Amino acid sequence: MSDTPFGFGLPPEEPEDGDEGKKKDSQSGGGQGPANPFGFGGLPGAGGFGSPGGPGADNPLAAMFGSLNPNDLGAAFQQLGQMLSYEGGPVNWDMAKQIARQTVSQGTSDGVKDVSVGPAEHTAVQEAVRLADLWLDDATSLPSGAASAVAWSRAEWVEATLPAWKELVDPVAERVGAAMGDVLPEEMQAMAGPLIGMMRSMGGAMFGSQIGQAVGVLAGEVVGSTDIGLPLGPAGRAALLPVNMEAFGNDLGVAKDEVRLYLALREAAHQRLFAHVPWLRSHLFGAVEGYARGIKVDTAKLEDVVGQFDPQNPEQLQDALQQGMFQPEDTPEQKAALARLETALALVEGWVDAVVHAAAKPRLTSADALRETLRRRRATGGPAEQTFATLIGLELRPRRLRDASRLWASLTDARGVDGRDALWAHPDMLPTASDLDDPDGFVHREHMDFSEWDKMLGEAASGDLGEKPNLKKDDGEDDSKGDETE
């Protein structure tokens, strides 16, 4: 999480005098102390206007913007005005984008800065994705899904993926924003319109700044556009981040070309799946939205926080957010929504893991080591993923990746590549959470073939409806439920 209360203002920087700078008296107006409720301490010029003994030390404005010098006041007031005048959706995405870009520009904690991608790196990524697609032809029946391949800087990744983050975060943020207006007593709400509007603007800014911070940090970790198992970038565009790939491979003792090829295989495999399973993207994003609908806001806690809100201690609201101001409802429907989402993520990542391993194992000497490294990386996540878990109440990582990968590999052995990939034809044909517990049972279970129904529906649409088909199971026996529709 950002150390800046609510993340307002630029991302914080360490004070020149280290820990002593953080321990200044709360009335001094320096740093991110209580005298600076809006957290503008990260702006340049700390220690100027409102600092101890400085001009305006007893001025209320100095207490609010104590860390700013006069040259910074205009920018600070402009930013505050933009925050409070925001009238868009539940998240201030303009602020999110700004904070994400600023976070990227600071570089990662290990000191690696973002850099523009040169022509040589563009060419290397394009060639790696092209070769990866050739290798994948032997490992899957799904054709190539990457119409183009690009190399992105971290800043370009932020720009390209924000629309997808909007789809993921807005449903939850909308519920929280509405709850922030509902905490006022009913008799006061009629006359508190401007206050409610301001609270919702504050909520939008709060989410915008926190999401922006998390996206900016995540931009320093990801190696492509599909790292979290969701298609975050534009459809049909395989993307890799050279600066992050180099950082990823630094301590592995693996040749740079092999690292690039293995990551290109994963990106190209994801692109095939999302391009040729047309219902998959909406299924995944719909599962996130369905999960979000079941989230309830703890209005009692929110009322307590707002009622006792102390402008001298603005960290209260962020602390409440971190501690879980909103939680998923403990209902069968919500548990089912969570199970669907976690299983879908695991199946996507498990399929990619199995297919990429089949393609890489005969060709790359480091295939096993790279596979294990990426499995662990996805299982543990990073600080940015933990931030999203706090903000939307959900960890976007496959808890059962290994189980799903074993199931897909068993299906390949039992039914071949075509039989395995045919399960993506319809969501009802995919394994469930219980199937991950008993992969052998699923592998040898008889499944309905939906292709005949698809053919029938196509003929009906064209007005050439023939005899109603009999659904057949995999072993060719008649299906006793063949007369039932989905």
Short mmCIF file of C-alpha atoms in Angstrom, two decimals:
data_model
loop_
_atom_site.label_atom_id
_atom_site.label_comp_id
_atom_site.label_asym_id
_atom_site.label_seq_id
_atom_site.Cartn_x
_atom_site.Cartn_y
_atom_site.Cartn_z
CA MET A 1 0.00 0.00 0.00
CA SER A 2 1.08 3.58 -0.52
CA ASP A 3 2.38 5.30 2.60
CA THR A 4 0.56 8.42 1.49
CA PRO A 5 -2.88 8.70 3.14
CA PHE A 6 -5.37 7.79 0.42
CA GLY A 7 -2.51 8.06 -2.08
CA PHE A 8 -3.41 11.72 -2.79
CA GLY A 9 -0.65 13.67 -4.44
CA LEU A 10 2.51 12.32 -5.94
CA PRO A 11 3.93 9.04 -4.61
CA PRO A 12 6.00 9.70 -1.47
CA GLU A 13 9.75 9.89 -1.38
CA GLU A 14 11.99 9.13 1.57
CA PRO A 15 12.98 12.28 3.52
CA GLU A 16 16.60 13.26 3.25
CA ASP A 17 17.11 12.84 7.01
CA GLY A 18 15.74 9.27 7.02
CA ASP A 19 13.69 8.11 9.99
CA GLU A 20 14.20 11.38 11.79
CA GLY A 21 12.28 13.12 9.05
CA LYS A 22 9.31 10.88 9.72
CA LYS A 23 9.32 11.67 13.44
CA LYS A 24 8.87 15.43 13.23
CA ASP A 25 6.35 16.96 15.52
CA SER A 26 2.81 16.71 14.18
CA GLN A 27 2.38 20.46 14.37
CA SER A 28 5.45 21.16 12.29
CA GLY A 29 3.66 20.61 9.02
CA GLY A 30 6.55 18.59 7.61
CA GLY A 31 6.42 15.22 5.85
CA GLN A 32 3.26 13.15 5.89
CA GLY A 33 2.36 13.96 9.48
CA PRO A 34 -1.11 14.73 10.81
CA ALA A 35 -0.69 18.39 9.89
CA ASN A 36 -0.89 17.37 6.24
CA PRO A 37 -4.26 15.61 5.95
CA PHE A 38 -4.36 15.41 2.18
CA GLY A 39 -0.95 13.79 1.86
CA PHE A 40 0.70 16.22 -0.53
CA GLY A 41 4.04 15.68 1.22
CA GLY A 42 5.48 13.82 -1.74
CA LEU A 43 5.54 16.97 -3.85
CA PRO A 44 8.83 18.74 -4.36
CA GLY A 45 9.81 21.51 -2.02
CA ALA A 46 9.25 19.79 1.31
CA GLY A 47 10.23 21.87 4.27
CA GLY A 48 9.24 25.22 2.70
CA PHE A 49 5.98 27.03 3.32
CA GLY A 50 4.60 26.07 6.71
CA SER A 51 7.76 24.39 7.95
CA PRO A 52 8.92 25.15 11.51
CA GLY A 53 9.64 28.81 11.79
CA GLY A 54 8.74 29.35 8.16
CA PRO A 55 6.16 31.80 6.83
CA GLY A 56 2.60 30.95 7.69
CA ALA A 57 3.45 28.28 10.26
CA ASP A 58 0.30 29.10 12.24
CA ASN A 59 -1.86 29.50 9.17
CA PRO A 60 -4.56 26.81 8.61
CA LEU A 61 -3.41 26.51 5.02
CA ALA A 62 0.09 25.88 6.27
CA ALA A 63 -1.27 23.10 8.45
CA MET A 64 -2.99 21.57 5.41
CA PHE A 65 -0.12 22.00 2.94
CA GLY A 66 2.75 22.24 5.40
CA SER A 67 5.30 20.48 3.23
CA LEU A 68 4.85 22.78 0.23
CA ASN A 69 6.73 25.88 -0.71
CA PRO A 70 4.83 28.75 -2.36
CA ASN A 71 5.77 27.60 -5.83
CA ASP A 72 3.94 24.31 -5.27
CA LEU A 73 0.70 25.71 -3.85
CA GLY A 74 -0.88 26.34 -7.24
CA ALA A 75 -0.35 22.76 -8.36
CA ALA A 76 -1.56 21.43 -5.02
CA PHE A 77 -4.79 23.44 -5.06
CA GLN A 78 -5.36 22.50 -8.70
CA GLN A 79 -4.99 18.81 -7.84
CA LEU A 80 -7.29 19.15 -4.82
CA GLY A 81 -9.85 20.96 -6.97
CA GLN A 82 -9.73 18.23 -9.60
CA MET A 83 -10.19 15.61 -6.90
CA LEU A 84 -13.24 17.25 -5.31
CA SER A 85 -14.83 18.29 -8.61
CA TYR A 86 -14.64 14.82 -10.14
CA GLU A 87 -18.10 13.77 -11.35
CA GLY A 88 -17.33 10.62 -13.30
CA GLY A 89 -17.76 6.97 -12.33
CA PRO A 90 -16.92 5.30 -9.04
CA VAL A 91 -13.15 5.50 -9.69
CA ASN A 92 -11.26 8.61 -10.72
CA TRP A 93 -9.43 6.94 -13.59
CA ASP A 94 -7.71 10.15 -14.65
CA MET A 95 -6.06 10.21 -11.23
CA ALA A 96 -5.36 6.46 -11.44
CA LYS A 97 -3.55 6.94 -14.73
CA GLN A 98 -1.56 9.89 -13.42
CA ILE A 99 -0.48 8.07 -10.25
CA ALA A 100 0.39 4.91 -12.22
CA ARG A 101 2.58 6.87 -14.64
CA GLN A 102 4.31 8.66 -11.76
CA THR A 103 4.91 5.36 -9.97
CA VAL A 104 6.40 3.86 -13.12
CA SER A 105 8.67 6.85 -13.62
CA GLN A 106 10.18 6.31 -10.15
CA GLY A 107 11.37 2.83 -11.05
CA THR A 108 11.13 -0.39 -9.06
CA SER A 109 12.44 -0.98 -5.56
CA ASP A 110 15.59 -2.60 -6.96
CA GLY A 111 16.43 0.60 -8.80
CA VAL A 112 15.45 -0.52 -12.32
CA LYS A 113 13.98 2.40 -14.26
CA ASP A 114 11.57 2.25 -17.16
CA VAL A 115 13.12 2.77 -20.59
CA SER A 116 11.77 3.23 -24.07
CA VAL A 117 11.83 0.13 -26.24
CA GLY A 118 14.28 0.26 -29.13
CA PRO A 119 13.93 -1.23 -32.63
CA ALA A 120 16.19 -4.19 -31.80
CA GLU A 121 14.01 -5.19 -28.84
CA HIS A 122 10.85 -4.83 -30.94
CA THR A 123 12.33 -7.15 -33.53
CA ALA A 124 13.49 -9.67 -30.92
CA VAL A 125 10.01 -9.86 -29.39
CA GLN A 126 8.31 -10.21 -32.77
CA GLU A 127 10.64 -13.04 -33.78
CA ALA A 128 10.22 -14.78 -30.41
CA VAL A 129 6.41 -14.69 -30.67
CA ARG A 130 6.56 -15.91 -34.28
CA LEU A 131 8.77 -18.86 -33.31
CA ALA A 132 6.62 -19.57 -30.24
CA ASP A 133 3.53 -19.79 -32.43
CA LEU A 134 5.26 -22.36 -34.65
CA TRP A 135 6.14 -24.49 -31.63
CA LEU A 136 2.61 -24.24 -30.24
CA ASP A 137 1.16 -25.66 -33.45
CA ASP A 138 2.33 -29.09 -32.27
CA ALA A 139 0.98 -28.65 -28.74
CA THR A 140 -2.56 -27.37 -29.31
CA SER A 141 -5.30 -27.56 -31.90
CA LEU A 142 -6.15 -23.88 -31.39
CA PRO A 143 -4.63 -21.74 -34.16
CA SER A 144 -2.56 -18.62 -33.58
CA GLY A 145 -4.39 -15.80 -31.84
CA ALA A 146 -1.76 -13.09 -32.13
CA ALA A 147 -2.33 -10.88 -35.13
CA SER A 148 0.63 -8.78 -34.04
CA ALA A 149 3.44 -8.81 -31.48
CA VAL A 150 4.76 -5.74 -29.71
CA ALA A 151 7.36 -4.81 -27.12
CA TRP A 152 6.07 -2.43 -24.45
CA SER A 153 7.70 -0.20 -21.91
CA ARG A 154 6.10 -0.17 -18.45
CA ALA A 155 4.37 3.12 -19.22
CA GLU A 156 2.91 1.64 -22.41
CA TRP A 157 1.64 -1.36 -20.41
CA VAL A 158 -0.18 1.04 -18.07
CA GLU A 159 -1.84 2.86 -20.96
CA ALA A 160 -2.89 -0.35 -22.71
CA THR A 161 -4.31 -2.19 -19.68
CA LEU A 162 -6.27 0.54 -17.84
CA PRO A 163 -9.51 -0.19 -19.75
CA ALA A 164 -9.42 -3.78 -18.48
CA TRP A 165 -8.72 -2.68 -14.91
CA LYS A 166 -11.73 -0.40 -15.18
CA GLU A 167 -13.95 -3.39 -15.92
CA LEU A 168 -12.53 -5.27 -12.94
CA VAL A 169 -12.59 -2.54 -10.31
CA ASP A 170 -15.63 -0.38 -11.11
CA PRO A 171 -18.27 -2.86 -9.83
CA VAL A 172 -16.74 -2.97 -6.35
CA ALA A 173 -15.88 0.72 -6.22
CA GLU A 174 -19.46 1.60 -7.16
CA ARG A 175 -20.79 -0.28 -4.14
CA VAL A 176 -18.31 1.38 -1.79
CA GLY A 177 -18.98 4.84 -3.25
CA ALA A 178 -22.71 4.44 -2.72
CA ALA A 179 -22.13 3.26 0.83
CA MET A 180 -20.09 6.36 1.63
CA GLY A 181 -23.17 8.46 0.91
CA ASP A 182 -25.49 6.14 2.82
CA VAL A 183 -23.68 6.49 6.15
CA LEU A 184 -25.40 9.82 6.85
CA PRO A 185 -28.68 9.66 8.79
CA GLU A 186 -31.66 9.51 6.45
CA GLU A 187 -33.06 12.83 7.68
CA MET A 188 -29.78 14.52 6.79
CA GLN A 189 -29.33 13.04 3.34
CA ALA A 190 -31.94 15.33 1.73
CA MET A 191 -30.04 18.45 2.73
CA ALA A 192 -26.57 17.01 2.43
CA GLY A 193 -26.43 16.62 -1.34
CA PRO A 194 -23.20 18.57 -1.80
CA LEU A 195 -21.59 16.72 1.10
CA ILE A 196 -22.59 13.34 -0.31
CA GLY A 197 -21.26 14.38 -3.70
CA MET A 198 -17.98 15.43 -2.12
CA MET A 199 -17.74 12.13 -0.23
CA ARG A 200 -18.27 10.18 -3.42
CA SER A 201 -15.67 12.31 -5.17
CA MET A 202 -13.31 11.56 -2.30
CA GLY A 203 -14.14 7.86 -2.64
CA GLY A 204 -13.44 7.98 -6.38
CA ALA A 205 -10.14 9.69 -5.70
CA MET A 206 -9.29 7.22 -2.95
CA PHE A 207 -9.83 4.26 -5.26
CA GLY A 208 -8.20 6.03 -8.19
CA SER A 209 -5.03 6.80 -6.30
CA GLN A 210 -4.76 3.33 -4.75
CA ILE A 211 -5.49 1.55 -8.03
CA GLY A 212 -3.05 3.83 -9.83
CA GLN A 213 -0.36 3.02 -7.28
CA ALA A 214 -1.02 -0.72 -7.61
CA VAL A 215 -1.10 -0.65 -11.43
CA GLY A 216 2.15 1.32 -11.42
CA VAL A 217 3.84 -1.23 -9.15
CA LEU A 218 2.43 -4.13 -11.15
CA ALA A 219 3.85 -2.56 -14.32
CA GLY A 220 7.27 -3.12 -12.79
CA GLU A 221 6.57 -6.84 -12.23
CA VAL A 222 4.70 -8.18 -15.27
CA VAL A 223 6.43 -9.58 -18.34
CA GLY A 224 3.46 -9.55 -20.73
CA SER A 225 -0.19 -8.62 -21.18
CA THR A 226 -1.66 -11.85 -19.74
CA ASP A 227 0.40 -12.41 -16.59
CA ILE A 228 -2.56 -12.58 -14.21
CA GLY A 229 -4.56 -14.95 -16.42
CA LEU A 230 -6.84 -12.24 -17.80
CA PRO A 231 -6.57 -10.56 -21.21
CA LEU A 232 -5.57 -7.08 -20.09
CA GLY A 233 -4.36 -5.76 -23.43
CA PRO A 234 -6.04 -5.25 -26.81
CA ALA A 235 -7.37 -8.41 -28.43
CA GLY A 236 -5.00 -10.23 -30.74
CA ARG A 237 -1.92 -8.31 -29.69
CA ALA A 238 0.82 -10.32 -27.97
CA ALA A 239 2.95 -8.04 -25.83
CA LEU A 240 6.14 -8.51 -23.82
CA LEU A 241 8.07 -6.05 -21.65
CA PRO A 242 11.83 -6.31 -22.36
CA VAL A 243 12.97 -4.40 -19.26
CA ASN A 244 10.97 -6.69 -16.97
CA MET A 245 11.98 -9.85 -18.84
CA GLU A 246 15.62 -8.94 -18.30
CA ALA A 247 15.02 -8.33 -14.58
CA PHE A 248 13.11 -11.62 -14.34
CA GLY A 249 15.95 -13.62 -15.89
CA ASN A 250 18.86 -11.92 -14.12
CA ASP A 251 19.22 -14.41 -11.26
CA LEU A 252 18.06 -17.55 -13.05
CA GLY A 253 21.29 -18.47 -14.79
CA VAL A 254 19.35 -18.98 -18.03
CA ALA A 255 20.28 -17.52 -21.40
CA LYS A 256 18.33 -14.38 -22.25
CA ASP A 257 17.09 -15.84 -25.53
CA GLU A 258 15.62 -18.87 -23.74
CA VAL A 259 13.86 -16.68 -21.17
CA ARG A 260 12.38 -14.55 -23.94
CA LEU A 261 11.23 -17.59 -25.90
CA TYR A 262 9.61 -19.25 -22.89
CA LEU A 263 7.74 -16.07 -21.95
CA ALA A 264 6.73 -15.62 -25.59
CA LEU A 265 5.29 -19.16 -25.52
CA ARG A 266 3.14 -18.26 -22.52
CA GLU A 267 1.94 -15.01 -24.06
CA ALA A 268 1.17 -16.66 -27.41
CA ALA A 269 -0.66 -19.54 -25.69
CA HIS A 270 -2.87 -17.12 -23.77
CA GLN A 271 -3.60 -15.26 -27.00
CA ARG A 272 -4.70 -18.47 -28.72
CA LEU A 273 -7.05 -19.34 -25.91
CA PHE A 274 -8.71 -15.93 -25.66
CA ALA A 275 -8.93 -15.50 -29.43
CA HIS A 276 -10.54 -18.87 -30.21
CA VAL A 277 -12.71 -19.41 -27.14
CA PRO A 278 -15.06 -16.47 -27.76
CA TRP A 279 -17.02 -16.83 -24.53
CA LEU A 280 -13.96 -17.02 -22.25
CA ARG A 281 -13.23 -13.33 -21.75
CA SER A 282 -16.81 -12.44 -20.85
CA HIS A 283 -16.95 -15.55 -18.65
CA LEU A 284 -13.94 -14.43 -16.62
CA PHE A 285 -14.87 -10.77 -16.35
CA GLY A 286 -18.48 -11.74 -15.66
CA ALA A 287 -17.29 -13.97 -12.83
CA VAL A 288 -15.41 -11.03 -11.32
CA GLU A 289 -18.50 -8.82 -11.64
CA GLY A 290 -20.73 -11.53 -10.18
CA TYR A 291 -18.38 -11.85 -7.25
CA ALA A 292 -18.40 -8.08 -6.79
CA ARG A 293 -22.21 -8.00 -6.66
CA GLY A 294 -22.07 -10.22 -3.60
CA ILE A 295 -19.74 -7.92 -1.69
CA LYS A 296 -21.34 -6.07 1.19
CA VAL A 297 -20.00 -2.92 2.76
CA ASP A 298 -19.70 -2.93 6.53
CA THR A 299 -21.75 0.24 6.97
CA ALA A 300 -21.42 0.08 10.76
CA LYS A 301 -17.65 0.26 10.47
CA LEU A 302 -17.91 2.95 7.81
CA GLU A 303 -20.28 5.01 9.98
CA ASP A 304 -17.88 4.68 12.89
CA VAL A 305 -14.91 5.77 10.77
CA VAL A 306 -16.74 8.73 9.23
CA GLY A 307 -18.32 9.74 12.54
CA GLN A 308 -14.98 9.79 14.31
CA PHE A 309 -12.99 11.06 11.37
CA ASP A 310 -10.22 13.34 12.58
CA PRO A 311 -8.71 15.65 9.94
CA GLN A 312 -5.50 15.44 11.96
CA ASN A 313 -5.42 11.67 11.39
CA PRO A 314 -6.54 10.94 7.82
CA GLU A 315 -4.85 7.52 7.88
CA GLN A 316 -7.98 6.20 9.63
CA LEU A 317 -9.90 5.64 6.42
CA GLN A 318 -7.01 3.95 4.67
CA ASP A 319 -6.45 1.73 7.72
CA ALA A 320 -10.13 0.78 7.68
CA LEU A 321 -9.87 -0.04 3.98
CA GLN A 322 -6.81 -2.21 4.57
CA GLN A 323 -8.54 -4.03 7.43
CA GLY A 324 -11.52 -4.90 5.25
CA MET A 325 -14.23 -2.26 5.24
CA PHE A 326 -16.07 -4.43 2.75
CA GLN A 327 -16.19 -8.20 2.72
CA PRO A 328 -17.81 -10.89 0.60
CA GLU A 329 -21.15 -12.07 1.86
CA ASP A 330 -21.07 -15.52 3.40
CA THR A 331 -23.85 -16.90 1.24
CA PRO A 332 -24.02 -20.01 -0.95
CA GLU A 333 -24.34 -17.77 -4.02
CA GLN A 334 -21.21 -15.80 -3.16
CA LYS A 335 -19.23 -18.94 -2.38
CA ALA A 336 -20.32 -20.37 -5.72
CA ALA A 337 -19.27 -17.17 -7.52
CA LEU A 338 -15.85 -17.31 -5.88
CA ALA A 339 -15.45 -20.99 -6.75
CA ARG A 340 -16.37 -20.32 -10.41
CA LEU A 341 -13.86 -17.51 -10.67
CA GLU A 342 -11.00 -19.31 -8.96
CA THR A 343 -11.64 -22.47 -10.99
CA ALA A 344 -11.78 -20.50 -14.26
CA LEU A 345 -8.47 -18.77 -13.50
CA ALA A 346 -6.88 -22.09 -12.56
CA LEU A 347 -8.14 -23.77 -15.75
CA VAL A 348 -6.77 -20.98 -17.95
CA GLU A 349 -3.38 -20.96 -16.27
CA GLY A 350 -3.27 -24.76 -16.02
CA TRP A 351 -3.97 -25.17 -19.74
CA VAL A 352 -1.31 -22.60 -20.64
CA ASP A 353 1.17 -24.28 -18.28
CA ALA A 354 0.55 -27.72 -19.78
CA VAL A 355 0.61 -26.57 -23.41
CA VAL A 356 3.71 -24.41 -23.01
CA HIS A 357 5.55 -27.22 -21.23
CA ALA A 358 4.70 -29.64 -24.06
CA ALA A 359 6.03 -27.16 -26.61
CA ALA A 360 9.14 -26.09 -24.66
CA LYS A 361 10.33 -29.34 -23.09
CA PRO A 362 11.81 -30.89 -26.28
CA ARG A 363 13.38 -27.61 -27.37
CA LEU A 364 14.60 -25.61 -24.35
CA THR A 365 17.09 -27.06 -21.87
CA SER A 366 15.81 -24.72 -19.16
CA ALA A 367 12.11 -25.51 -19.67
CA ASP A 368 11.68 -27.29 -16.32
CA ALA A 369 13.43 -24.55 -14.33
CA LEU A 370 11.49 -21.76 -16.02
CA ARG A 371 8.21 -23.60 -15.52
CA GLU A 372 8.80 -24.02 -11.79
CA THR A 373 9.92 -20.41 -11.37
CA LEU A 374 6.78 -19.09 -13.06
CA ARG A 375 4.54 -21.45 -11.09
CA ARG A 376 5.94 -20.14 -7.83
CA ARG A 377 5.74 -16.58 -9.04
CA ARG A 378 2.03 -16.95 -9.85
CA ALA A 379 1.30 -18.79 -6.62
CA THR A 380 2.83 -16.18 -4.31
CA GLY A 381 1.96 -12.99 -6.17
CA GLY A 382 3.51 -9.64 -5.29
CA PRO A 383 2.68 -6.48 -3.37
CA ALA A 384 0.60 -5.09 -6.22
CA GLU A 385 -1.57 -8.21 -6.36
CA GLN A 386 -2.05 -7.97 -2.59
CA THR A 387 -3.22 -4.40 -3.06
CA PHE A 388 -5.88 -5.52 -5.53
CA ALA A 389 -6.90 -8.25 -3.11
CA THR A 390 -7.53 -5.55 -0.52
CA LEU A 391 -9.31 -3.15 -2.85
CA ILE A 392 -11.64 -5.56 -4.63
CA GLY A 393 -11.70 -8.31 -2.02
CA LEU A 394 -10.25 -10.84 -4.43
CA GLU A 395 -6.88 -12.39 -5.18
CA LEU A 396 -6.47 -12.67 -8.94
CA ARG A 397 -4.28 -15.72 -8.95
CA PRO A 398 -4.98 -19.41 -9.54
CA ARG A 399 -4.89 -21.21 -6.20
CA ARG A 400 -5.02 -24.60 -7.91
CA LEU A 401 -2.66 -24.12 -10.83
CA ARG A 402 -0.80 -27.39 -10.32
CA ASP A 403 -4.02 -29.41 -10.01
CA ALA A 404 -5.38 -27.86 -13.20
CA SER A 405 -2.13 -28.44 -15.07
CA ARG A 406 -2.09 -32.12 -14.09
CA LEU A 407 -5.70 -32.51 -15.21
CA TRP A 408 -5.00 -30.98 -18.65
CA ALA A 409 -1.91 -33.19 -19.04
CA SER A 410 -3.95 -36.30 -18.15
CA LEU A 411 -6.60 -35.27 -20.66
CA THR A 412 -3.90 -34.98 -23.33
CA ASP A 413 -2.71 -38.51 -22.58
CA ALA A 414 -6.25 -39.94 -22.56
CA ARG A 415 -7.89 -38.04 -25.43
CA GLY A 416 -5.12 -36.40 -27.40
CA VAL A 417 -4.61 -32.71 -28.13
CA ASP A 418 -7.86 -32.37 -30.09
CA GLY A 419 -9.96 -34.08 -27.44
CA ARG A 420 -8.46 -31.94 -24.70
CA ASP A 421 -8.94 -28.65 -26.49
CA ALA A 422 -12.48 -29.58 -27.53
CA LEU A 423 -13.58 -29.02 -23.93
CA TRP A 424 -13.23 -25.26 -24.51
CA ALA A 425 -16.13 -25.43 -26.96
CA HIS A 426 -18.65 -24.81 -24.21
CA PRO A 427 -18.33 -23.62 -20.58
CA ASP A 428 -20.48 -26.51 -19.36
CA MET A 429 -17.91 -28.98 -20.67
CA LEU A 430 -15.05 -27.62 -18.54
CA PRO A 431 -13.93 -29.26 -15.31
CA THR A 432 -15.37 -27.92 -12.07
CA ALA A 433 -13.70 -27.32 -8.71
CA SER A 434 -14.67 -30.83 -7.59
CA ASP A 435 -13.12 -32.24 -10.78
CA LEU A 436 -9.79 -30.75 -9.73
CA ASP A 437 -10.07 -32.93 -6.63
CA ASP A 438 -10.61 -36.04 -8.77
CA PRO A 439 -8.86 -35.47 -12.12
CA ASP A 440 -8.85 -39.16 -13.04
CA GLY A 441 -12.59 -39.35 -12.56
CA PHE A 442 -13.09 -36.39 -14.87
CA VAL A 443 -10.67 -37.66 -17.50
CA HIS A 444 -12.50 -40.95 -17.86
CA ARG A 445 -15.99 -39.60 -17.40
CA GLU A 446 -18.29 -39.53 -20.41
CA HIS A 447 -19.13 -36.07 -21.69
CA MET A 448 -21.78 -34.76 -23.98
CA ASP A 449 -20.76 -33.49 -27.38
CA PHE A 450 -22.20 -30.00 -27.88
CA SER A 451 -21.07 -29.74 -31.50
CA GLU A 452 -24.30 -31.34 -32.78
CA TRP A 453 -26.37 -28.81 -30.89
CA ASP A 454 -24.29 -25.98 -32.35
CA LYS A 455 -24.86 -27.42 -35.83
CA MET A 456 -28.59 -27.71 -35.20
CA LEU A 457 -28.83 -24.13 -33.95
CA GLY A 458 -26.98 -22.92 -37.02
CA GLU A 459 -29.35 -24.77 -39.29
CA ALA A 460 -32.32 -23.37 -37.38
CA ALA A 461 -31.00 -19.85 -37.87
CA SER A 462 -30.72 -20.47 -41.61
CA GLY A 463 -34.18 -22.02 -41.80
CA ASP A 464 -32.83 -25.48 -42.69
CA LEU A 465 -33.61 -27.39 -39.51
CA GLY A 466 -33.27 -31.10 -39.97
CA GLU A 467 -33.93 -33.94 -37.59
CA LYS A 468 -33.15 -33.22 -33.93
CA PRO A 469 -29.71 -34.67 -33.18
CA ASN A 470 -28.91 -37.26 -30.58
CA LEU A 471 -26.19 -36.08 -28.20
CA LYS A 472 -23.46 -38.68 -28.03
CA LYS A 473 -21.02 -39.27 -25.25
CA ASP A 474 -17.34 -39.61 -25.82
CA ASP A 475 -17.45 -43.39 -26.08
CA GLY A 476 -20.13 -43.28 -28.74
CA GLU A 477 -23.01 -44.49 -26.56
CA ASP A 478 -26.35 -42.74 -26.68
CA ASP A 479 -26.83 -40.07 -24.05
CA SER A 480 -29.89 -40.71 -21.96
CA LYS A 481 -30.31 -36.95 -21.60
CA GLY A 482 -30.11 -36.29 -25.30
CA ASP A 483 -33.59 -34.79 -25.45
CA GLU A 484 -32.82 -32.16 -22.86
CA THR A 485 -31.62 -28.71 -23.73
CA GLU A 486 -28.87 -26.90 -21.85
#
